[in-house]
Coordinates of C-alpha atoms in Angstrom, one line a residue:
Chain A
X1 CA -8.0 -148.4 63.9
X2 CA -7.5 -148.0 67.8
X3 CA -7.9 -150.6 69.8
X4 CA -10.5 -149.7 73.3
X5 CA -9.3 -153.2 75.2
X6 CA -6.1 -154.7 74.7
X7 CA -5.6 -158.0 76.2
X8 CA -2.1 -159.7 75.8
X9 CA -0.2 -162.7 77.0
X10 CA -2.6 -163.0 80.0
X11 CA -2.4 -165.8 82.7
X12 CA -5.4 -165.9 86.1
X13 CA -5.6 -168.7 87.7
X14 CA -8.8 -168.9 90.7
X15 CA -6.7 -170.9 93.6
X16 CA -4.7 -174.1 91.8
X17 CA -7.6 -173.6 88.9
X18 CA -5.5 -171.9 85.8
X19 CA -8.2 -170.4 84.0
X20 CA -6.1 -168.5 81.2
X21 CA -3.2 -169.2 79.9
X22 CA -1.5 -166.8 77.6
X23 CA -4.7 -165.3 76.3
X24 CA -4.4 -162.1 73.7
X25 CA -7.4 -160.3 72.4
X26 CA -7.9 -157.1 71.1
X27 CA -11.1 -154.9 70.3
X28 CA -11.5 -152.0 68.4
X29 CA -13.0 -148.9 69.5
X30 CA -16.8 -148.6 67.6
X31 CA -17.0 -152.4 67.6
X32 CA -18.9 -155.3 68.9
X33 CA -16.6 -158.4 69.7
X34 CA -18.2 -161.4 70.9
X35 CA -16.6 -163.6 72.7
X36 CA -17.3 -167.3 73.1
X37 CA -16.5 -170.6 74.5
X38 CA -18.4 -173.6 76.1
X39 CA -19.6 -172.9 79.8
X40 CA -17.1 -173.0 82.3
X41 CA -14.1 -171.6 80.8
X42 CA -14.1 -168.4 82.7
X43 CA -15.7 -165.9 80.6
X44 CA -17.6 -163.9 83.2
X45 CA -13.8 -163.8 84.8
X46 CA -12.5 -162.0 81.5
X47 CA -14.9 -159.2 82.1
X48 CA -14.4 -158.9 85.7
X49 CA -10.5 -158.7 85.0
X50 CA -11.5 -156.1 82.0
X51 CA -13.3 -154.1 85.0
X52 CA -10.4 -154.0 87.5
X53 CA -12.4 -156.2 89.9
X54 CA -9.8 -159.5 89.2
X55 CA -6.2 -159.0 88.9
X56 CA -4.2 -161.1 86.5
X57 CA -1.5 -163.2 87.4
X58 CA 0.9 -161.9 84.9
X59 CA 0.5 -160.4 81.4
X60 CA -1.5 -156.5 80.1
X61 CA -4.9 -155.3 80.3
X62 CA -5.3 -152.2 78.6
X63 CA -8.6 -150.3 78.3
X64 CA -8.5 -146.6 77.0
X65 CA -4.6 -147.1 77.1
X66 CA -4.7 -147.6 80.4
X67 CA -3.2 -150.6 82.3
X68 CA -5.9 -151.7 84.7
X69 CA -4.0 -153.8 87.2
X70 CA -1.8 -151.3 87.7
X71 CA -4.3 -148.5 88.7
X72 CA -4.9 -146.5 92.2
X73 CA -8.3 -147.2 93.2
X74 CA -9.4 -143.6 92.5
X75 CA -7.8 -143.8 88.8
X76 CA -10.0 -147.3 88.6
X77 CA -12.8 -145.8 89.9
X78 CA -12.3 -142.8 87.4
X79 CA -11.9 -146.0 84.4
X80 CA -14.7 -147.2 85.5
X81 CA -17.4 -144.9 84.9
X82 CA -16.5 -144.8 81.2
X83 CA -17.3 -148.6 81.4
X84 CA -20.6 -150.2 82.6
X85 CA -21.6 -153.7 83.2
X86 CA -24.4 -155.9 82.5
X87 CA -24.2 -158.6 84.3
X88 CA -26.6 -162.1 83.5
X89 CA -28.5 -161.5 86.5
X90 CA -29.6 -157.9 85.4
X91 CA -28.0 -156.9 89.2
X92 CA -30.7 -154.1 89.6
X93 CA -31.2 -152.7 93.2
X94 CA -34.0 -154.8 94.5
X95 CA -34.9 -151.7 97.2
X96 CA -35.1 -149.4 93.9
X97 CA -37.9 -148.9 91.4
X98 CA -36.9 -149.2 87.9
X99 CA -36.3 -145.6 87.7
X100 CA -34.5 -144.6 90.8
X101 CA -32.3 -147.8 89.6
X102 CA -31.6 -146.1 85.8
X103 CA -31.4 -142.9 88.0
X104 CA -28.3 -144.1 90.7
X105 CA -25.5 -143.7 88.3
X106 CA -26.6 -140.3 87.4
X107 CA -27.4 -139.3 90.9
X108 CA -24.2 -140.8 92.4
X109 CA -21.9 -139.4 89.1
X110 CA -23.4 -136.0 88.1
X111 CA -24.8 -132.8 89.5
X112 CA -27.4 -132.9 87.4
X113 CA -30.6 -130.9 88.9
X114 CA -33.4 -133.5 89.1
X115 CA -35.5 -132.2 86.2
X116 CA -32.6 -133.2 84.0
X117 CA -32.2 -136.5 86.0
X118 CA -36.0 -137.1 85.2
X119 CA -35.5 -136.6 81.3
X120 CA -32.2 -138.7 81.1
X121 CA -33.5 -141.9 82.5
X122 CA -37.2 -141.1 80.5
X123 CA -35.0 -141.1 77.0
X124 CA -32.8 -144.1 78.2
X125 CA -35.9 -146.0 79.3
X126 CA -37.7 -145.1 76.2
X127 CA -35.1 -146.6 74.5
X128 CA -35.4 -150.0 75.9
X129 CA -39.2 -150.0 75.9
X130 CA -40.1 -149.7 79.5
X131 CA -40.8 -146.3 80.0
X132 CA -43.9 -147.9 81.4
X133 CA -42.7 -149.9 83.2
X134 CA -40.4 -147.3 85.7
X135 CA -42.6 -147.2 88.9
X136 CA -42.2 -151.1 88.5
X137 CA -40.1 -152.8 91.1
X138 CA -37.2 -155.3 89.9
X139 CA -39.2 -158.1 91.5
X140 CA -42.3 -157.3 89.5
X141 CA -40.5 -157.6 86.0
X142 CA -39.8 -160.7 83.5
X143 CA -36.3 -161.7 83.2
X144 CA -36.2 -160.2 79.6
X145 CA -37.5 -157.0 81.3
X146 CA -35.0 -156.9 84.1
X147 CA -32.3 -157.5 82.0
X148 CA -33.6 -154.2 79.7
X149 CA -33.7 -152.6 82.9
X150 CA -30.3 -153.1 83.5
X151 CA -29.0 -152.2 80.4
X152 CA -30.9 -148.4 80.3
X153 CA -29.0 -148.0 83.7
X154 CA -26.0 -149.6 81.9
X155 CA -25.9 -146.7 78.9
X156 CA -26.9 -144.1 81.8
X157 CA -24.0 -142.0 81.6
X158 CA -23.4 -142.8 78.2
X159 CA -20.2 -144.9 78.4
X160 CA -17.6 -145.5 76.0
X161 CA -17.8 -149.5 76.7
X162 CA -20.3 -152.0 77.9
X163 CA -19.5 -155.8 79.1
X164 CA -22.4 -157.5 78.2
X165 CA -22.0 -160.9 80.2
X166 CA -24.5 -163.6 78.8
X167 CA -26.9 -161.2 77.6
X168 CA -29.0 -163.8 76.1
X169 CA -29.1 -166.8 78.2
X170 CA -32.3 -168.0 79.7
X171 CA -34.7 -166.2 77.4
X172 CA -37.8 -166.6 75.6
X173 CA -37.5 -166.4 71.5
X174 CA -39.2 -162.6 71.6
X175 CA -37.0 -161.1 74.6
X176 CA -33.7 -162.9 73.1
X177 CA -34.6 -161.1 69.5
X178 CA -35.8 -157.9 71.7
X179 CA -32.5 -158.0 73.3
X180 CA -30.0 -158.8 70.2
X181 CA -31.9 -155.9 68.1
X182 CA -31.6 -153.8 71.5
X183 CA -27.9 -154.4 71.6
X184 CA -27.1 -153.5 67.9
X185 CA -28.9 -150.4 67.5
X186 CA -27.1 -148.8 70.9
X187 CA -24.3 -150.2 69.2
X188 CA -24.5 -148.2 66.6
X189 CA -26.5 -145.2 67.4
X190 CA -24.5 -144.4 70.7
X191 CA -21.2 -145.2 68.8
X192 CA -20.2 -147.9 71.4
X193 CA -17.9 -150.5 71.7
X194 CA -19.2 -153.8 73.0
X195 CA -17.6 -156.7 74.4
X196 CA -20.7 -159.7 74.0
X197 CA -19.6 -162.8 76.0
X198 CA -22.2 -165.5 74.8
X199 CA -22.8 -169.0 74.2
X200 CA -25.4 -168.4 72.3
X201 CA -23.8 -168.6 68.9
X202 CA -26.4 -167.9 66.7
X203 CA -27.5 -164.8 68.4
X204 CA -24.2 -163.1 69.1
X205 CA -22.8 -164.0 65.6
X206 CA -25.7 -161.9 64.5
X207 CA -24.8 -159.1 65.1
X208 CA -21.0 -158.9 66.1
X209 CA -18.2 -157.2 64.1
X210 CA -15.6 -159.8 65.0
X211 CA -15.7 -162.9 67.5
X212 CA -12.9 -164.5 69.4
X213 CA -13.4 -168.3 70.8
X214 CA -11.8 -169.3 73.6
X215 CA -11.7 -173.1 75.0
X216 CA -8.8 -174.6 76.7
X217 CA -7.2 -171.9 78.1
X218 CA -7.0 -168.9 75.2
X219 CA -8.1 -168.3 72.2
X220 CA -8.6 -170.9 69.7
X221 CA -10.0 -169.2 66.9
X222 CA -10.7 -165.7 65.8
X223 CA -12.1 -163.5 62.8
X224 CA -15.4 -162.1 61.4
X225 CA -18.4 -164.1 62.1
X226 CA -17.9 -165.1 58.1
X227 CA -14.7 -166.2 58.9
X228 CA -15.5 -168.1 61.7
X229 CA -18.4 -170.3 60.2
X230 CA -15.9 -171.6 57.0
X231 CA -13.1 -172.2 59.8
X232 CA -12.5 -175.8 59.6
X233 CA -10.8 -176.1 63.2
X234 CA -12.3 -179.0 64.8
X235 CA -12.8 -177.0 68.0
X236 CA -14.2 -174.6 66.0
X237 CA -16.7 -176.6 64.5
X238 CA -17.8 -178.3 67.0
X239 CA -18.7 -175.4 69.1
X240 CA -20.3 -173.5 66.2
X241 CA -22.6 -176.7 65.0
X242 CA -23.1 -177.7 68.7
X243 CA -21.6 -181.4 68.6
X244 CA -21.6 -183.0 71.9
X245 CA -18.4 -184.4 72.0
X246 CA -14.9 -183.8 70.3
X247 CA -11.8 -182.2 71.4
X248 CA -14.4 -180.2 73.8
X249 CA -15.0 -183.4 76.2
X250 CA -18.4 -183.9 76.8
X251 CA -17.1 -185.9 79.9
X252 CA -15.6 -184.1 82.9
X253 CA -12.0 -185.7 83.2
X254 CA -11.5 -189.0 85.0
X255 CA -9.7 -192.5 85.1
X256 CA -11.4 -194.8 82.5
X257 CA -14.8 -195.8 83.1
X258 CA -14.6 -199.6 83.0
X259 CA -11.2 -199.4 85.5
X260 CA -13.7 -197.3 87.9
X261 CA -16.6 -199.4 87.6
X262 CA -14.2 -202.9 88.3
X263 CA -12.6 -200.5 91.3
X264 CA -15.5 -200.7 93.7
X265 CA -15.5 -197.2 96.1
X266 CA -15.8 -194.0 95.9
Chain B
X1 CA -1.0 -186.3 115.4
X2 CA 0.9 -184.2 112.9
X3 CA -2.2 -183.7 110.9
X4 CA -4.3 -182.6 114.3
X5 CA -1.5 -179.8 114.6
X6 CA -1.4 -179.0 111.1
X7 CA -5.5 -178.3 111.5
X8 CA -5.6 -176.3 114.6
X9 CA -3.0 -174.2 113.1
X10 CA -4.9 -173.8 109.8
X11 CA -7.7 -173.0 111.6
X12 CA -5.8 -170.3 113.8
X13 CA -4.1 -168.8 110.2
X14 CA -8.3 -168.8 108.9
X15 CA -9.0 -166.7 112.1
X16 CA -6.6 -164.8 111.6
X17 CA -7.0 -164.0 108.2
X18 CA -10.3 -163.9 108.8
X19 CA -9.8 -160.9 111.3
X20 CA -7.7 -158.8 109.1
X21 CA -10.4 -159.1 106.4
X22 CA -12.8 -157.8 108.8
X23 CA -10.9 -155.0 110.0
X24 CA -10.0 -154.2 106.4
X25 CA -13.5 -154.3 105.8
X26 CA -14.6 -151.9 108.7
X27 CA -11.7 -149.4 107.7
X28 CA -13.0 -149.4 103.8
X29 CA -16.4 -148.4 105.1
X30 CA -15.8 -145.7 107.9
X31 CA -12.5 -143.6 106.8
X32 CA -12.9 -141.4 104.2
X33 CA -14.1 -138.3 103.2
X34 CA -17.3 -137.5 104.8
X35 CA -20.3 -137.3 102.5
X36 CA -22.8 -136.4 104.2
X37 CA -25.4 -135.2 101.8
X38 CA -25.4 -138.4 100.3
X39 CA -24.8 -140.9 103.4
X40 CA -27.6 -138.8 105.8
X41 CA -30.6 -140.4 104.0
X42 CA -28.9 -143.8 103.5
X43 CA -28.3 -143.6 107.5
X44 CA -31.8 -142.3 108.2
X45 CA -33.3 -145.1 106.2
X46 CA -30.9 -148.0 108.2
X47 CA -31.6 -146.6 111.7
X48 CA -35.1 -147.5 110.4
X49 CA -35.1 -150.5 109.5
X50 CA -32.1 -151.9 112.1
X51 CA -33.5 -149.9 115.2
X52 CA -37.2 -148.8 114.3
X53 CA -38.3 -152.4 113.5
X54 CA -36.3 -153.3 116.7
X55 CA -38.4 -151.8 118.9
X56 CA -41.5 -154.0 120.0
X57 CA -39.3 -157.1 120.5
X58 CA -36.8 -155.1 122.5
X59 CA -39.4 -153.4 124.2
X60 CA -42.1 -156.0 125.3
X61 CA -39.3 -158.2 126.1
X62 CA -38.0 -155.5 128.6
X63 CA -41.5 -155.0 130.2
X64 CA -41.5 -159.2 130.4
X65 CA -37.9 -159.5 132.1
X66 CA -38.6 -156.8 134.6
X67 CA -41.8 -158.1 135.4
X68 CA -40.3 -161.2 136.1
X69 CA -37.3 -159.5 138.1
X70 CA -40.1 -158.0 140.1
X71 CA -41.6 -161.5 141.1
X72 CA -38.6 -162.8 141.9
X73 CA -36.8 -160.3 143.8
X74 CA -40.0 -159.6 145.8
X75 CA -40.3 -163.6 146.9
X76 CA -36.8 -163.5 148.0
X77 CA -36.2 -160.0 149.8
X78 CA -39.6 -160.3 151.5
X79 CA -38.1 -163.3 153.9
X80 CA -35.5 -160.7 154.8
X81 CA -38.3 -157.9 155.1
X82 CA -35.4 -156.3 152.6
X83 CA -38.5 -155.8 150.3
X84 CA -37.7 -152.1 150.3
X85 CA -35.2 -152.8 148.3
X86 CA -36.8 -154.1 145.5
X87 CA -36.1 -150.8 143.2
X88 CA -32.5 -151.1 143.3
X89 CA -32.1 -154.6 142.7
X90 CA -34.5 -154.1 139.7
X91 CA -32.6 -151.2 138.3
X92 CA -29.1 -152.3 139.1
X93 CA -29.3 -155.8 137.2
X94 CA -31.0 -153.8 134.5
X95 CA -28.7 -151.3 133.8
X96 CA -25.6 -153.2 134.4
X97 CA -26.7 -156.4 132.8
X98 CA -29.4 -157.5 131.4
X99 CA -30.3 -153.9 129.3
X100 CA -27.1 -154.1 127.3
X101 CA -26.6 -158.3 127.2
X102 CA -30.2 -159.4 126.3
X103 CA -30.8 -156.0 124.0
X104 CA -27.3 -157.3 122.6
X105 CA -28.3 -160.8 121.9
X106 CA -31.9 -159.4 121.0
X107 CA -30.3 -157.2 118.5
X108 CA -28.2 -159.9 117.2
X109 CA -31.5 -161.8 116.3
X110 CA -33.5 -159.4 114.7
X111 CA -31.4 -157.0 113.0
X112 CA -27.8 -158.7 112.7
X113 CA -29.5 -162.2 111.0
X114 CA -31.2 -159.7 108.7
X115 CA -28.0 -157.5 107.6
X116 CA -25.8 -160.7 107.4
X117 CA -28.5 -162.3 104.9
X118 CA -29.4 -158.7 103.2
X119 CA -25.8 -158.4 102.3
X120 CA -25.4 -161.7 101.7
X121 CA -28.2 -161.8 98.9
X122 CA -27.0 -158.6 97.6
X123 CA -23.8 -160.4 96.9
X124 CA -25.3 -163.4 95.8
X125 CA -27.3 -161.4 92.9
X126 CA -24.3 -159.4 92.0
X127 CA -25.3 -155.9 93.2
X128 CA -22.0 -155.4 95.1
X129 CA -20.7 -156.1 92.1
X130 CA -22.5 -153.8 90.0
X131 CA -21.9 -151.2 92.7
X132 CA -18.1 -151.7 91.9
X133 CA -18.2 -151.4 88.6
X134 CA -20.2 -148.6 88.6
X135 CA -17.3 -146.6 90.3
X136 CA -19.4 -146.6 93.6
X137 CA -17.4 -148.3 96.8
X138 CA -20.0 -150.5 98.3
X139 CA -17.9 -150.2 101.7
X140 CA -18.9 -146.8 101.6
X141 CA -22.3 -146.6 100.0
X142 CA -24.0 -150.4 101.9
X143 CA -21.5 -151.0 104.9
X144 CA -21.2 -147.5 106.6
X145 CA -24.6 -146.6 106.7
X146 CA -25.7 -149.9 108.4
X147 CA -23.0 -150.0 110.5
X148 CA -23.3 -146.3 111.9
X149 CA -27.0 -147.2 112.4
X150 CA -26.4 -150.2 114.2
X151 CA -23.8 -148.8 116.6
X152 CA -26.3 -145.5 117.0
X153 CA -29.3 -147.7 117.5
X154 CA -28.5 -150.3 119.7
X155 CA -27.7 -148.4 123.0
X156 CA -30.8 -146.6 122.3
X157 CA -32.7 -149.6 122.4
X158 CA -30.4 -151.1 125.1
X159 CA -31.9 -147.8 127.5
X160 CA -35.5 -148.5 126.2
X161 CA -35.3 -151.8 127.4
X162 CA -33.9 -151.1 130.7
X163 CA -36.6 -148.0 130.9
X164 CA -39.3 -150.1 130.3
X165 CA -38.1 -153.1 132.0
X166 CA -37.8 -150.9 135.2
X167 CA -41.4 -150.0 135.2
X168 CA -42.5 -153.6 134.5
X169 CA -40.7 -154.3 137.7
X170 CA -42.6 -151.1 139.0
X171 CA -46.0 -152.3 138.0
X172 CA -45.8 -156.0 139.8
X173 CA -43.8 -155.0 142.9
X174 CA -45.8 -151.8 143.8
X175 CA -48.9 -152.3 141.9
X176 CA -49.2 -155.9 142.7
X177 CA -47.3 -157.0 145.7
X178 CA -47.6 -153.6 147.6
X179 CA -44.0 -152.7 147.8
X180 CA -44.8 -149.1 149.1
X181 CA -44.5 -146.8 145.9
X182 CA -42.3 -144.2 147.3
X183 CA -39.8 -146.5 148.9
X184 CA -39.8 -148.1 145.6
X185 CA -38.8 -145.0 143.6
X186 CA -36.5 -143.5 146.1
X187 CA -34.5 -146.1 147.3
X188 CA -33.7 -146.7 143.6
X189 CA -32.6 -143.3 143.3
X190 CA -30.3 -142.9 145.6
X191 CA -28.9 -146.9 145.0
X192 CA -28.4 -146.0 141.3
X193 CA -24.8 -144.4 140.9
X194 CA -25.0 -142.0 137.6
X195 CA -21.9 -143.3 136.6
X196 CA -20.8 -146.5 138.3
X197 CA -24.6 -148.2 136.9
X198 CA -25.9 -145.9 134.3
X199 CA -22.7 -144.7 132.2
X200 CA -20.8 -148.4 132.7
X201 CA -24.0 -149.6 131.3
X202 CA -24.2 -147.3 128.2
X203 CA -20.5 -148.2 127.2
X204 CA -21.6 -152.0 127.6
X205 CA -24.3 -151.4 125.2
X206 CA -22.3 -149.8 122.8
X207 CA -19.5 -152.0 122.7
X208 CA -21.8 -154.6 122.2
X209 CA -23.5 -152.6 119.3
X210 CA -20.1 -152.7 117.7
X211 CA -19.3 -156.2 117.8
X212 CA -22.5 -157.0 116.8
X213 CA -23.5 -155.1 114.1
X214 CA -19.8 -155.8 112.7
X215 CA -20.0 -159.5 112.9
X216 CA -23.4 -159.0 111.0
X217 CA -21.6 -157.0 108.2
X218 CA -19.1 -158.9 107.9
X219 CA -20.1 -162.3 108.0
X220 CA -22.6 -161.4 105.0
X221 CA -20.1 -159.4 103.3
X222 CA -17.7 -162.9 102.9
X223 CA -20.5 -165.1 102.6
X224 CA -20.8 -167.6 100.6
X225 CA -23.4 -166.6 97.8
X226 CA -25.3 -169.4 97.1
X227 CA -28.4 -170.3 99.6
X228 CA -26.4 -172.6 101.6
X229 CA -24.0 -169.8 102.0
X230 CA -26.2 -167.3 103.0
X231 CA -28.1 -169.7 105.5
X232 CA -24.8 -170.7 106.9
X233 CA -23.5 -167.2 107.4
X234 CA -26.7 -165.5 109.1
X235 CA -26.3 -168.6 111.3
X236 CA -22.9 -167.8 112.2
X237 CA -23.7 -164.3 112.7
X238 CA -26.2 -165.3 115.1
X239 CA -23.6 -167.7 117.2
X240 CA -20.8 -165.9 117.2
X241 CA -22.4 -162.6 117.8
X242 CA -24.1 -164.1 120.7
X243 CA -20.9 -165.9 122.1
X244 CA -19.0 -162.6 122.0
X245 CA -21.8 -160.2 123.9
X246 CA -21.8 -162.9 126.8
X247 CA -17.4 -163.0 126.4
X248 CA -17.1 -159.6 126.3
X249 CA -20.3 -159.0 129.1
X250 CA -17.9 -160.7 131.5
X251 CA -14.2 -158.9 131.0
X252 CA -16.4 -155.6 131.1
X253 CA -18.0 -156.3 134.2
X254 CA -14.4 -157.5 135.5
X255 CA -13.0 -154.3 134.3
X256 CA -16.0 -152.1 135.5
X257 CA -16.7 -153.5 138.9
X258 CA -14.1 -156.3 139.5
X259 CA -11.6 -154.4 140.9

């Protein structure tokens, strides 16, 4: 099977931060990887270096075969609208209704004459249950709602992959199961391939074909979500079970607490 | 003493940097292929809200300041029996001066505060983002337009204010203190050079429309986006914006009537 993203040997660091260090991952075209860690460890960064907005320090990012640091802006830009985004905000166009929002890619992309432009975003709004909802404007909407939003204008021009950054974070029981089930039936209806960064274990283990976790630097552990619940890393475990302490330190790093105390300043 | 030099030149490397990220920034947004079928509305829609929504501060505050000019120019001239001359001094320190400077720091108020913290909150909520990785520049498709409609606007508003501020001047010298109406008018006229007052005045305003609205972009652009960010840099734009019209104000009128 051909790999969509191939990420190897990377290295970014943000400033004296290093934020990966040697990290390889691959995903397969058709699939939906997850990819999770605790907070923290960069994994917004991984999509924005996936997108071409970050460049690495040293190592490859492929997408499509192509290396992304290495493109022209107009070769990127050309990349780019085979990829979309959703970012955790949702990142609509606050001037924009709903459906001019779902409508900017297509106007901005295609020639499409507007009776076409109408029935595109219709079917992608229908599809996200908000067809309703498309004189709305982004203030008006719920979170969950703004978030669906964003991912009919997200599938607008049918792209061959979609970053979903936290798709489930800060939502209510309904619009996280609205928004998994949403996820896995583009998935598989559009013929997709997803990159799911997440916390959210449960959720994202649901309905991934393969999951990467990354903590300290790169990744720690990696295999089907199967494989990954009878891994008996410690990392691994802790993150999947949610333990609050273990080789993921539930303190940020310091001296020792008592020699601090005794120490008297600041 | 080391560490005072070591900060003054970190600061002057900041600047520095600062100003190449700007003028990378301005040339991003306005070279390029010309789009005009999709950057016409998006301009229409900017000189709207940046010079439309402009106009009743720029304009009453016109009609105050050359009501006041009036007042005062009267009570001075009229110990000299100079009150004749009322029209010119009204529409000379207009055009050369206060038109373009107060419109400028106006301007900076009202329109520059709001782009710096529009942009800045469009950064904050990851729509520049989005923008990017939707394959649209947002250089192209948020800076431009505001900054063409800024630096269109602003001189505009810079001759309403002098316009009006003339005939505020008008109504409280003739209409009010009895400077006779026809003196008024035609000793103005032939006081007012076309290009020495008039044209100087214009390429003041614009100038000023320039720095302004690009210090406004800018500064919202590289903000910081997190409230504290935002508030900070639509302060900034503010300060600095205002600092350079009154900077600049003074080597233009060295170069335009110094010599």
């Amino acid at each position: 099977m051909t790999n969509l993203v191939e990420l190897k040997d990377l290295t970014f660091a943000h400033g004296s931060h290093r934020v990966y260090d040697g990290l390889s991952l691959d995903v397969p075209k058709g699939k939906m990887v997850a990819v999770m860690g605790p907070s923290g460890i960069g994994k917004t960064t991984l999509l924005r270096l996936i997108g071409g907005q970050l460049k690495p320090d040293s190592g490859s990012i492929k997408v499509a075969g192509e290396e992304v640091p290495q493109l022209k802006r107009d070769a990127l830009y050309q990349l780019r609208k085979r990829m979309s985004m959703l970012f955790q905000s949702g990142a609509l166009f606050t001037d924009m209704s709903v459906y001019e929002n779902v409508a900017f890619p297509l106007r901005e992309h295609t020639d499409l004459p507007e009776e076409i432009i109408r029935s595109v975003v219709l079917m992608k709004l229908e599809a996200v249950g908000l067809r309703g909802a498309r004189h709305l404007m982004p203030s008006e909407l719920s979170g969950g709602m703004a978030r669906r939003a964003a991912l009919a204008r997200a599938i607008a021009l049918d792209p061959d992959l979609i970053l979903y950054d936290e798709p489930f974070a800060g939502q209510d029981p309904i619009s996280m199961a609205v928004i998994v089930k949403l996820i896995k039936s583009l998935n598989e209806s559009l013929g997709l391939t997803s990159i799911v960064v997440s916390h959210d274990v449960k959720e994202v283990l649901s309905i991934a074909d393969y999951a990467y976790v990354i903590a300290d630097k790169k990744v720690v552990g990696k295999g089907t979500p199967d494989e990954l619940r009878n891994n008996d890393t410690a990392i691994i475990k802790q993150f999947l079970n949610g333990a609050p302490d273990g080789p993921v330190a539930f303190h940020y790093s310091d001296d020792d607490f008592t020699t601090d105390l005794l120490r008297g300043e600041g | 003493m080391i560490q005072f030099i070591q900060s003054v030149g970190r600061q002057v490397l900041d600047s520095l940097a600062g100003i190449g990220y700007a003028l990378a920034m301005l040339m991003g947004a306005i070279i390029g292929k010309p789009q005009p079928a999709k950057s016409w509305p998006l301009f229409i829609k900017q000189m709207y809200v940046v010079g439309v929504l402009s106009m009743l501060i720029v304009i009453v505050s016109g009609l105050f300041i050359g009501m006041v000019l009036g007042l005062q120019g009267y009570t001075i001239l009229v110990d000299y029996g100079a009150e004749q001359s009322l029209g010119p001094m009204v529409a000379l320190s207009l055009l050369r001066e206060l038109g373009p400077v107060v419109t400028g720091l106006l301007f900076a108020g009202r329109a520059g505060s709001a782009l710096t913290a529009e942009i800045g909150l469009m950064k904050a909520t990851e729509q520049l983002s989005s923008l990017e990785m939707m394959a649209v520049d947002p250089l192209r498709r948020v800076i431009a337009p505001r900054f063409w409609a800024g630096v269109v606007s602003m001189p505009l508003l810079a001759l309403m204010f002098s316009a009006v501020g003339i005939y505020g001047g008008y109504l409280v010298g003739s209409g009010w203190l009895g400077v006779d109406e026809g003196a008024f008018w035609s000793v103005m006229q032939s006081a007012v050079d076309w290009q020495d007052d008039l044209l100087n005045g214009i390429i003041k305003s614009i100038v000023f429309a320039f720095v302004v609205t690009w210090i406004a972009l800018y500064k919202g652009y590289r903000s910081v986006p997190t409230s504290a960010g935002i508030s900070a840099a639509t302060t900034s734009t503010v300060v600095t914006a205002s600092l350079a019209i009154l900077g600049l104000d003074f080597i233009l009128t060295a170069i335009m009537f110094g010599g």
